[in-house]
mmCIF file of C-alpha atoms and ligand atoms in Angstrom:
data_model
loop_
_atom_site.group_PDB
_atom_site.id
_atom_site.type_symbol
_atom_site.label_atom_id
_atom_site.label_comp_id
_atom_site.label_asym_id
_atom_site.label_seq_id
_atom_site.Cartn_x
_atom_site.Cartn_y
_atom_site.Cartn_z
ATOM 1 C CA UNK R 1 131.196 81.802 288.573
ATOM 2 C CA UNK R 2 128.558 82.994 286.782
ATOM 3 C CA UNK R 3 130.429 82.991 283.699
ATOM 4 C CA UNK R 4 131.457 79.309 284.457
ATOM 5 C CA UNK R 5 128.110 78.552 284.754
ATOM 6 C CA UNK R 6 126.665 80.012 281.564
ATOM 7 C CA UNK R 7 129.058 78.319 279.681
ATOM 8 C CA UNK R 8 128.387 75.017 281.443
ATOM 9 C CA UNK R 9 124.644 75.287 280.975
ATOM 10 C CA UNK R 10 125.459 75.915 277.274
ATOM 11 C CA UNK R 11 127.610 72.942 276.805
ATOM 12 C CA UNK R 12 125.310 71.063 278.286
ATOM 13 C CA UNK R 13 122.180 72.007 276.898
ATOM 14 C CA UNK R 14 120.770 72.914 280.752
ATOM 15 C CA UNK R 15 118.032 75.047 282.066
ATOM 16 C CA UNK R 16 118.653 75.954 285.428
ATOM 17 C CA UNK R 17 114.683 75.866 287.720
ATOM 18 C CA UNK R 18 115.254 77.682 290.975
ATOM 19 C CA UNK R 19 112.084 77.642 294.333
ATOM 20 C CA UNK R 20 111.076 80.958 295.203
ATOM 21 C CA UNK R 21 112.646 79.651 298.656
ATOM 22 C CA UNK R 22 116.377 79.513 297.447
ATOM 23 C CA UNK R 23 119.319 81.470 298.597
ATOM 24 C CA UNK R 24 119.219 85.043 296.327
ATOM 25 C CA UNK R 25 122.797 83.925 294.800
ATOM 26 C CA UNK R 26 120.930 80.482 293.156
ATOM 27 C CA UNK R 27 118.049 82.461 292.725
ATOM 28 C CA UNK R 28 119.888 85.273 290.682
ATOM 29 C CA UNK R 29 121.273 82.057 288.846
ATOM 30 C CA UNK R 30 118.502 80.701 287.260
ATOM 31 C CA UNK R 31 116.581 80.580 284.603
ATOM 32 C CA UNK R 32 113.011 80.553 286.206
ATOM 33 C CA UNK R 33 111.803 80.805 289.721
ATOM 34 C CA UNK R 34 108.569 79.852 291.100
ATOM 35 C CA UNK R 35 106.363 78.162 293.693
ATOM 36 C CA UNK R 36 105.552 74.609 293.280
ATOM 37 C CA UNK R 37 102.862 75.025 290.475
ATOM 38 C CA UNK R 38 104.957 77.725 289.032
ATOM 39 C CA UNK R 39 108.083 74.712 288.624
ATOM 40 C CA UNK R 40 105.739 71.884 287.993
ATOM 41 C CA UNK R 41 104.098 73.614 284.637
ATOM 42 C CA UNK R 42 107.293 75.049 283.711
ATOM 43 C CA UNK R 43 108.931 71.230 283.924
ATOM 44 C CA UNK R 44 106.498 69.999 280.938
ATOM 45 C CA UNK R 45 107.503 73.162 278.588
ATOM 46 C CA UNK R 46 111.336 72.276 278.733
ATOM 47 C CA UNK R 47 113.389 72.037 276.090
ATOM 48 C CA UNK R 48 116.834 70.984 277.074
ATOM 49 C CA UNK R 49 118.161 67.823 277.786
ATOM 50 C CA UNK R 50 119.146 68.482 281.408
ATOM 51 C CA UNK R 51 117.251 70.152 283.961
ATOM 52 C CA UNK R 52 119.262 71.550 287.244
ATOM 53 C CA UNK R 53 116.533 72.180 289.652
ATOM 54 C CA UNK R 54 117.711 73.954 293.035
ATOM 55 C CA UNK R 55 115.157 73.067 295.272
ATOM 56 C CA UNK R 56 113.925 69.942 297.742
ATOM 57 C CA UNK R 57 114.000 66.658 296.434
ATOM 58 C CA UNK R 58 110.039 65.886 295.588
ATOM 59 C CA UNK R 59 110.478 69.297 293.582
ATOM 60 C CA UNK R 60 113.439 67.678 291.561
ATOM 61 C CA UNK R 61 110.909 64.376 291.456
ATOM 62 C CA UNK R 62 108.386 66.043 290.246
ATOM 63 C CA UNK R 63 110.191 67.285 287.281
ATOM 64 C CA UNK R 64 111.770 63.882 286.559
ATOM 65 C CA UNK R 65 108.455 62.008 286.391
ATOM 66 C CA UNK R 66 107.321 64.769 283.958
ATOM 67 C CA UNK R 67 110.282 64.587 281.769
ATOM 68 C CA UNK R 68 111.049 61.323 281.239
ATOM 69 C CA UNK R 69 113.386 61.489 278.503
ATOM 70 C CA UNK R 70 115.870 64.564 279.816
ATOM 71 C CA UNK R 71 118.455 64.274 283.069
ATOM 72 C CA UNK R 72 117.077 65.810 285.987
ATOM 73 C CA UNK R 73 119.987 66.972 288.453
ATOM 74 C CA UNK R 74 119.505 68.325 292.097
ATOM 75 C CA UNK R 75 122.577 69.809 293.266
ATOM 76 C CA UNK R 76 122.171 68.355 296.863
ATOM 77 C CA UNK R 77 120.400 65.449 296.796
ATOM 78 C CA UNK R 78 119.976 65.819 300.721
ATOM 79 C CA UNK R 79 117.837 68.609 300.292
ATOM 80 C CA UNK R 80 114.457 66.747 301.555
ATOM 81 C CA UNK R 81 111.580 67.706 303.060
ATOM 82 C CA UNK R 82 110.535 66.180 306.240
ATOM 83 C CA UNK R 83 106.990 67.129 305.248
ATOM 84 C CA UNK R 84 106.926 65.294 302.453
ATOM 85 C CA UNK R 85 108.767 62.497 304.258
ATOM 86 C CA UNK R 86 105.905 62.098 307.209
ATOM 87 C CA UNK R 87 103.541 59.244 305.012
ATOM 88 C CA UNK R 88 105.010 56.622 303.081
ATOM 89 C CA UNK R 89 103.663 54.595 300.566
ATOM 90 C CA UNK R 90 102.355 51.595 303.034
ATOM 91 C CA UNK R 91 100.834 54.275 305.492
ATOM 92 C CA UNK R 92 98.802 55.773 302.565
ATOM 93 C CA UNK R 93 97.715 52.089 301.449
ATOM 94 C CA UNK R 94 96.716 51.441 305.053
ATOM 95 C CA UNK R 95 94.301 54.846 305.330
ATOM 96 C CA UNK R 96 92.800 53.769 301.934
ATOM 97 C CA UNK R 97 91.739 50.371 303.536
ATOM 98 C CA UNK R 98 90.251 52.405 306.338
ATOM 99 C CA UNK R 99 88.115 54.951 303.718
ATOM 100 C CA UNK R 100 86.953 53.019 301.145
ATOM 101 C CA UNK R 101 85.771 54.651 297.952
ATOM 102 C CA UNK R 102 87.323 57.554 299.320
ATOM 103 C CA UNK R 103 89.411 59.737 296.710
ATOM 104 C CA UNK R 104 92.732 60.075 297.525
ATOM 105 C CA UNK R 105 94.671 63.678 297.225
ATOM 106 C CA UNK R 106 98.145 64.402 298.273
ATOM 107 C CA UNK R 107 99.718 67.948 298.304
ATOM 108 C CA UNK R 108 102.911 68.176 295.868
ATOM 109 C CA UNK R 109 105.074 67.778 299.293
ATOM 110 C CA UNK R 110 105.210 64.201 298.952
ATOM 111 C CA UNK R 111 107.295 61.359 297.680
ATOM 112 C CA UNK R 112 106.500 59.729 294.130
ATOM 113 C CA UNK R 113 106.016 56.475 295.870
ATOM 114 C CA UNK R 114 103.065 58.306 297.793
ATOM 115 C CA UNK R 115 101.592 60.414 294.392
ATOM 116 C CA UNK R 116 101.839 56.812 292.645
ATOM 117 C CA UNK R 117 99.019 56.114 295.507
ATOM 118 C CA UNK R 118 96.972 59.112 294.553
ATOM 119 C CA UNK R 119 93.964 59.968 292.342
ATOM 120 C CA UNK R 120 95.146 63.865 292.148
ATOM 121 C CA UNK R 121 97.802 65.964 292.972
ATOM 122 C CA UNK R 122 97.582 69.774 294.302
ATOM 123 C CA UNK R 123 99.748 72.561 295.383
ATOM 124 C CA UNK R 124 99.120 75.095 297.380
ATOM 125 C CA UNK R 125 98.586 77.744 294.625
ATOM 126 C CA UNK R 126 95.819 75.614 293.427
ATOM 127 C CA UNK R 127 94.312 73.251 295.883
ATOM 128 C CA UNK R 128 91.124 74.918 296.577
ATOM 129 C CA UNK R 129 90.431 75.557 292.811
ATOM 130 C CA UNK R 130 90.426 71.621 292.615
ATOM 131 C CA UNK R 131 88.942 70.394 295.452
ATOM 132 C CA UNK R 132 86.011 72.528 294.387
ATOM 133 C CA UNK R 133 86.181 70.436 290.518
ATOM 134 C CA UNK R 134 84.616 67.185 293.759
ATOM 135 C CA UNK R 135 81.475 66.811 294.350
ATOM 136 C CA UNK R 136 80.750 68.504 298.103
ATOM 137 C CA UNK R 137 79.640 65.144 299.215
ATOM 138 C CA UNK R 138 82.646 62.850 297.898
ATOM 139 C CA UNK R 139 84.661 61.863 300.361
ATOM 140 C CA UNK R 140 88.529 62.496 300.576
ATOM 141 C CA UNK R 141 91.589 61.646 301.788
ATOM 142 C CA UNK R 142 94.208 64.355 302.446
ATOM 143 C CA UNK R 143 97.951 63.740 303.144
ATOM 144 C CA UNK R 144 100.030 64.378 304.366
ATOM 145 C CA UNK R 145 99.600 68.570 305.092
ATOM 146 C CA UNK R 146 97.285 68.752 308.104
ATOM 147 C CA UNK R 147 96.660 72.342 307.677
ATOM 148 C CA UNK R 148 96.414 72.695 304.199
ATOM 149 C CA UNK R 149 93.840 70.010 303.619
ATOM 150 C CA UNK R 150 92.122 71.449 306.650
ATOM 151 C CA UNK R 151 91.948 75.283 304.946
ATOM 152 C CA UNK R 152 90.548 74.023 302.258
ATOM 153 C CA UNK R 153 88.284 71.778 303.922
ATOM 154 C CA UNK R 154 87.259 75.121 305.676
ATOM 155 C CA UNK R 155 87.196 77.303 302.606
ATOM 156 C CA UNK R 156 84.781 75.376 300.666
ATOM 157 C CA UNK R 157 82.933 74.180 303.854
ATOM 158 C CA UNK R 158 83.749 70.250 303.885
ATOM 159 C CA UNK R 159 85.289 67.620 305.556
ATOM 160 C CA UNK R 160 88.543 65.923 304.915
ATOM 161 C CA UNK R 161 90.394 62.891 306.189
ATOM 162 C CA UNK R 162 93.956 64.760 307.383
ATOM 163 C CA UNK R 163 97.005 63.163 308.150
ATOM 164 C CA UNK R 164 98.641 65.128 310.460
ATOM 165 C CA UNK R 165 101.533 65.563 308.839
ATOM 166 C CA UNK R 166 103.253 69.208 309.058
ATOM 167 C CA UNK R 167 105.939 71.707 307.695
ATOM 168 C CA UNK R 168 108.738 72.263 310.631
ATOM 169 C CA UNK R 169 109.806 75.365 309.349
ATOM 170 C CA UNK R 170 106.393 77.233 309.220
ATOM 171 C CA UNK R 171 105.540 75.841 312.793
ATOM 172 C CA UNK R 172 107.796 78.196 313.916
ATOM 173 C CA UNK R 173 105.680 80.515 313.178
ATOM 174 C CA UNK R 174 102.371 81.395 315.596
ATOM 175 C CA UNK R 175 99.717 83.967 315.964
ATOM 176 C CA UNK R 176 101.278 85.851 318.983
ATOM 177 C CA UNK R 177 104.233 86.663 316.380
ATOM 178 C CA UNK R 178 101.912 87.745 313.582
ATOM 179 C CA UNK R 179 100.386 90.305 316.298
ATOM 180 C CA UNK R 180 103.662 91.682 317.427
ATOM 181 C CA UNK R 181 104.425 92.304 314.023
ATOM 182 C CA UNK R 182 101.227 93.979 313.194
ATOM 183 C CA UNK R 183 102.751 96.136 316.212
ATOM 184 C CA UNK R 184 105.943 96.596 314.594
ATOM 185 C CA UNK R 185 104.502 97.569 310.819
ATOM 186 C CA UNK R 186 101.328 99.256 311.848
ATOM 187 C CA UNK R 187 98.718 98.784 308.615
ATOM 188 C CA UNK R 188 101.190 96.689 306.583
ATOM 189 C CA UNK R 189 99.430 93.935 305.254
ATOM 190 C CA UNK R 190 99.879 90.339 306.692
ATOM 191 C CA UNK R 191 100.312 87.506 304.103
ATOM 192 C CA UNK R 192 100.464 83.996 305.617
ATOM 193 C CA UNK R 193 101.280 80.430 303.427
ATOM 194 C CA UNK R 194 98.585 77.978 304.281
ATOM 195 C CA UNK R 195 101.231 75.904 305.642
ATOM 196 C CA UNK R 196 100.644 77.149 308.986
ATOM 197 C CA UNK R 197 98.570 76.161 311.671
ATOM 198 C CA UNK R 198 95.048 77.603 311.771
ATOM 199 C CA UNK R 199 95.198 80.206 314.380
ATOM 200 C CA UNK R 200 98.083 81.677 312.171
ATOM 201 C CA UNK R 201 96.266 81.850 308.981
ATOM 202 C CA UNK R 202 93.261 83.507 310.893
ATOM 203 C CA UNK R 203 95.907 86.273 312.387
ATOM 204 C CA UNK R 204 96.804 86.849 308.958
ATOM 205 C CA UNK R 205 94.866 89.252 306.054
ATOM 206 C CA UNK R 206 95.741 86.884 303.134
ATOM 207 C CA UNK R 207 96.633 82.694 302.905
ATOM 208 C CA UNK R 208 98.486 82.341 299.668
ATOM 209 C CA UNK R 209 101.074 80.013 298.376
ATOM 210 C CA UNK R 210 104.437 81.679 297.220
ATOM 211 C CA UNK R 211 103.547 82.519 293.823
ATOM 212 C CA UNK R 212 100.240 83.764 295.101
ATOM 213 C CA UNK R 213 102.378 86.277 297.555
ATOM 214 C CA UNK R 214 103.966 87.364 294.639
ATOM 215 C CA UNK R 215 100.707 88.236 292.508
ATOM 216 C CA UNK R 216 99.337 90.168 295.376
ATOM 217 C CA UNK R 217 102.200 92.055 295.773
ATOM 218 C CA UNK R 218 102.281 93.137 292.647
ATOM 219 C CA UNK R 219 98.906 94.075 292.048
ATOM 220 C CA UNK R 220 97.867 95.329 295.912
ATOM 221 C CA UNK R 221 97.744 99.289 296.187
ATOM 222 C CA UNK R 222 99.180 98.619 299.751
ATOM 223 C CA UNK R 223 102.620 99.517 300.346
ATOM 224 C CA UNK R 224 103.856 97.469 303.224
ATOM 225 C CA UNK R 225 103.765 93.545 303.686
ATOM 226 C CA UNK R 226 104.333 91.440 306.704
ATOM 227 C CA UNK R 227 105.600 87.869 305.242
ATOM 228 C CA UNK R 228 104.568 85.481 306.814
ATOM 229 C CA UNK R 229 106.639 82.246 304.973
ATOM 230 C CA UNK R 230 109.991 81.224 304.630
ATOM 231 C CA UNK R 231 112.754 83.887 304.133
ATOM 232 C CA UNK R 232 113.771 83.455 300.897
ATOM 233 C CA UNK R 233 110.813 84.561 299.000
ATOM 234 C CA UNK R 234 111.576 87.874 300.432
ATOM 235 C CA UNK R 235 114.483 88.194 297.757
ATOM 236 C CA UNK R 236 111.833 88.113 294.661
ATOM 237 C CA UNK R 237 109.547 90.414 296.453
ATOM 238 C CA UNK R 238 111.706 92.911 296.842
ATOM 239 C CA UNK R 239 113.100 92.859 293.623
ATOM 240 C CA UNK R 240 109.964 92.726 291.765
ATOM 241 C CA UNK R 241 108.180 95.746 294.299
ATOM 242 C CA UNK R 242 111.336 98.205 294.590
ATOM 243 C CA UNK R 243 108.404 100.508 296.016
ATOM 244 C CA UNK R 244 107.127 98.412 298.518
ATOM 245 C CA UNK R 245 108.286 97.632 301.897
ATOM 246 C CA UNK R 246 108.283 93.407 303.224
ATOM 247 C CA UNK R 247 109.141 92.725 306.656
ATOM 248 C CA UNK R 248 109.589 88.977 307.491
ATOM 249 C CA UNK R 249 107.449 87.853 310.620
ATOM 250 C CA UNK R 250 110.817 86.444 311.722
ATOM 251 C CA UNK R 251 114.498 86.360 310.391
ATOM 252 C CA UNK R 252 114.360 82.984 312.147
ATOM 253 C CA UNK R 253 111.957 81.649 309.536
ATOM 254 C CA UNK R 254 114.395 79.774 307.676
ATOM 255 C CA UNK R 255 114.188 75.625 305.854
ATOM 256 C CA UNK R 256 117.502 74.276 305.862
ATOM 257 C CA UNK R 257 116.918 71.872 303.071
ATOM 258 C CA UNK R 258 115.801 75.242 301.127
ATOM 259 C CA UNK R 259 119.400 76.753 301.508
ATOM 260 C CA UNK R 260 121.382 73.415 301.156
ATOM 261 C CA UNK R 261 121.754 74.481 297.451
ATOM 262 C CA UNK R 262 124.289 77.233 297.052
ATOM 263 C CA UNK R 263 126.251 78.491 293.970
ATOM 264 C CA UNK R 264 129.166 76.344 294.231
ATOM 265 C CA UNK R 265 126.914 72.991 294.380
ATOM 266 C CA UNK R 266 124.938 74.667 291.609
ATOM 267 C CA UNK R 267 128.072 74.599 289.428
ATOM 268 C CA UNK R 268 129.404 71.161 291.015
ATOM 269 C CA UNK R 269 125.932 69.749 289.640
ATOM 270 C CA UNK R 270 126.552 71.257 285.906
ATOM 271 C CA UNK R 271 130.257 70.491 285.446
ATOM 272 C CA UNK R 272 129.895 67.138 287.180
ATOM 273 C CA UNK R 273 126.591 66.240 285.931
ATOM 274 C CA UNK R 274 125.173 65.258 289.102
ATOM 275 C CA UNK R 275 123.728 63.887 291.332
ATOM 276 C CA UNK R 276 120.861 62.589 288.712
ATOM 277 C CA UNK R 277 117.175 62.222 290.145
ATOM 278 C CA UNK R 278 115.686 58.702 288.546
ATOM 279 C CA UNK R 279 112.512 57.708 289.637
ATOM 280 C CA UNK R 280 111.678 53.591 288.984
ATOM 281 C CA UNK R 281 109.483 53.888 285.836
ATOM 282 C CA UNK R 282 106.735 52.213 287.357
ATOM 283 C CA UNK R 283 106.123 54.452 290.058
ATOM 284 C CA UNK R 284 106.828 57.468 287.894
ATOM 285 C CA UNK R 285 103.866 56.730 285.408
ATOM 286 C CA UNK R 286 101.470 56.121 288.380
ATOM 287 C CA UNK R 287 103.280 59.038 290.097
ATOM 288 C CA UNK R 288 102.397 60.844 286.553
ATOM 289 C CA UNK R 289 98.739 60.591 286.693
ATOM 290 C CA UNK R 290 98.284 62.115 289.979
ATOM 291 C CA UNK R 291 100.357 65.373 288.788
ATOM 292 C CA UNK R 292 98.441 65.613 285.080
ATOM 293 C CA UNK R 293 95.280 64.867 286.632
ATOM 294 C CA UNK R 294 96.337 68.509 288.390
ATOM 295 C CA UNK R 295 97.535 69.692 285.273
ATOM 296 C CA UNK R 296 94.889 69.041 283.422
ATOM 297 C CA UNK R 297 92.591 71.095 285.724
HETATM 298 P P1 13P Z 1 104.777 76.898 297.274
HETATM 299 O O1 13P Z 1 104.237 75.952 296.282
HETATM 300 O O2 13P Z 1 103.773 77.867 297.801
HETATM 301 O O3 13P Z 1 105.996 77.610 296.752
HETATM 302 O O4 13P Z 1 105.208 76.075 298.573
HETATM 303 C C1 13P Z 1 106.179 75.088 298.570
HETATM 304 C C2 13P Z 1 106.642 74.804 299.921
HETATM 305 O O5 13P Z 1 107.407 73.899 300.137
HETATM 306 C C3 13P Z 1 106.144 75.624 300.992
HETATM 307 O O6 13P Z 1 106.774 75.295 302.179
HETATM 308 FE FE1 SF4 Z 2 109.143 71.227 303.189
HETATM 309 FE FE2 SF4 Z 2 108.492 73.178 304.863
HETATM 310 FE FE3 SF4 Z 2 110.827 73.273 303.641
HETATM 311 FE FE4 SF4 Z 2 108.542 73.691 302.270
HETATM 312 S S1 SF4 Z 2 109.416 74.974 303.891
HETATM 313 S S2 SF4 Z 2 110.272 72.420 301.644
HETATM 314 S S3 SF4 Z 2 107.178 72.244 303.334
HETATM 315 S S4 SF4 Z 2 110.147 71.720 305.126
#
């Protein structure tokens, strides 16, 4: 298969983009893997005609609306995520009415109908660093992650309109299971993704996104990490840290739309050239702005 699929990439002038949160198999496939921020700035440096990106769908979005010349595939275009899918456009008009003046900043999990809405975009790799770019007193609309607008809010000691809007998969986790696996791993040190709630990320040593997990592992003299984030990233840790020892808080901590994408619909999507992700142009180059405002920062 992975023959097949070096051939097909060839032929078709591909680059395969993988999330840190993908199966090892489509992980091992690709040509780059990263968190969000990672994908996004890798997306403008591309120069193939066709990108394959094995992720969720606003991830595959996201790289359309900064390509706009090159085929974006997404090898399961089911692959959503429900985060992303808890404001829509006319929600996010509605809370504008209700603030106005007020900036408006959505987290990368969203639809490109909702970043068309938005003044900036952020992931969690680089939220704080800018939020802290506003004024402290300007006033701001978050949406549609509850808990990472609100540890940010609390980070740089301000106030946020949230909308509670939340990731199903790190829900799962809570702060009784971050103690019981202090218990198990005894000095190991507990990174968290600011995805969870708050009384997780205050169990935890460290609130980084994916990439950021990876960074610290790699530079942190400790030996022995309790991973607090979905399961997948624990492929890349372990490969880049042979030394090191990661223990997941639970096996259980799993997104299905993550591990919709396997190497079979990875080589479907090359040899049939599909399933294509368009975004309406109109919304893309509003959608645009909000992700190179980022960028730019
Ligand atoms: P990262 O940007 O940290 O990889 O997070 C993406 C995501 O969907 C987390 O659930
Ligand atoms: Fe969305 Fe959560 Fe899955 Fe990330 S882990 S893609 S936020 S559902």
């Amino acid at each position: 298969m992975k023959e097949t699929i070096e051939r097909l990439k060839k032929e078709r002038n591909a680059v395969i983009l993988a999330h840190n949160y993908q199966r090892a198999e489509v992980q091992e496939l690709a040509d780059f893997t990263g968190d969000s921020l990672e994908l996004a700035r890798r997306a403008t440096q591309v120069e193939s005609d066709v990108i394959v990106f094995c992720g969720v769908y606003f991830m595959a979005e996201t790289a359309a609306i900064l390509n706009p010349g090159k085929i974006v595939l997404i090898p399961d275009p089911d692959a959503g995520c429900p985060m992303a899918d808890m404001i829509d456009a006319a929600q996010l008009r509605a809370l504008k009415a209700k603030h106005p003046g007020a900036k408006a900043v959505c987290y990368v999990n969203s639809t490109a109908e909702v970043k068309a809405e938005c003044d900036i975009c952020v992931t969690s790799g680089n939220a704080e660093r800018v939020l802290a770019t506003f004024p402290p007193d300007e006033k701001v609309i978050f949406v549609p992650d509850q808990h990472l607008g609100s540890h940010v809010a609390a980070k740089l000691g301000r106030r946020y309109e949230l909308w509670p809007g939340y990731c199903p998969t790190h829900a799962m986790l809570t702060a009784r299971k971050i103690e019981q696996a202090r218990l198990e791993h005894p000095g190991a040190v507990v990174m968290v993704h600011p995805e969870c709630a708050r009384d997780v990320r205050e169990a935890a040593d460290e609130r980084l996104s994916t990439g950021g997990m990876c960074a610290f592992a790699r530079t942190s003299p400790a030996r022995e990490f309790i991973v607090g984030t979905e399961i997948g990233l624990l492929h890349r840790l372990r490969k880049e840290n042979p030394g090191k020892l990661f223990h997941p808080v639970t096996e259980r901590l799993v997104c299905p739309n993550m591990k919709k994408t396997t190497k079979e619909s990875l080589l479907e999507a090359l040899r049939e050239m599909k399933t294509r992700v368009v975004v309406p142009e109109e919304t893309a180059v509003r959608a645009k702005r909000a992700i190179d405002a980022m960028l730019a920062l």
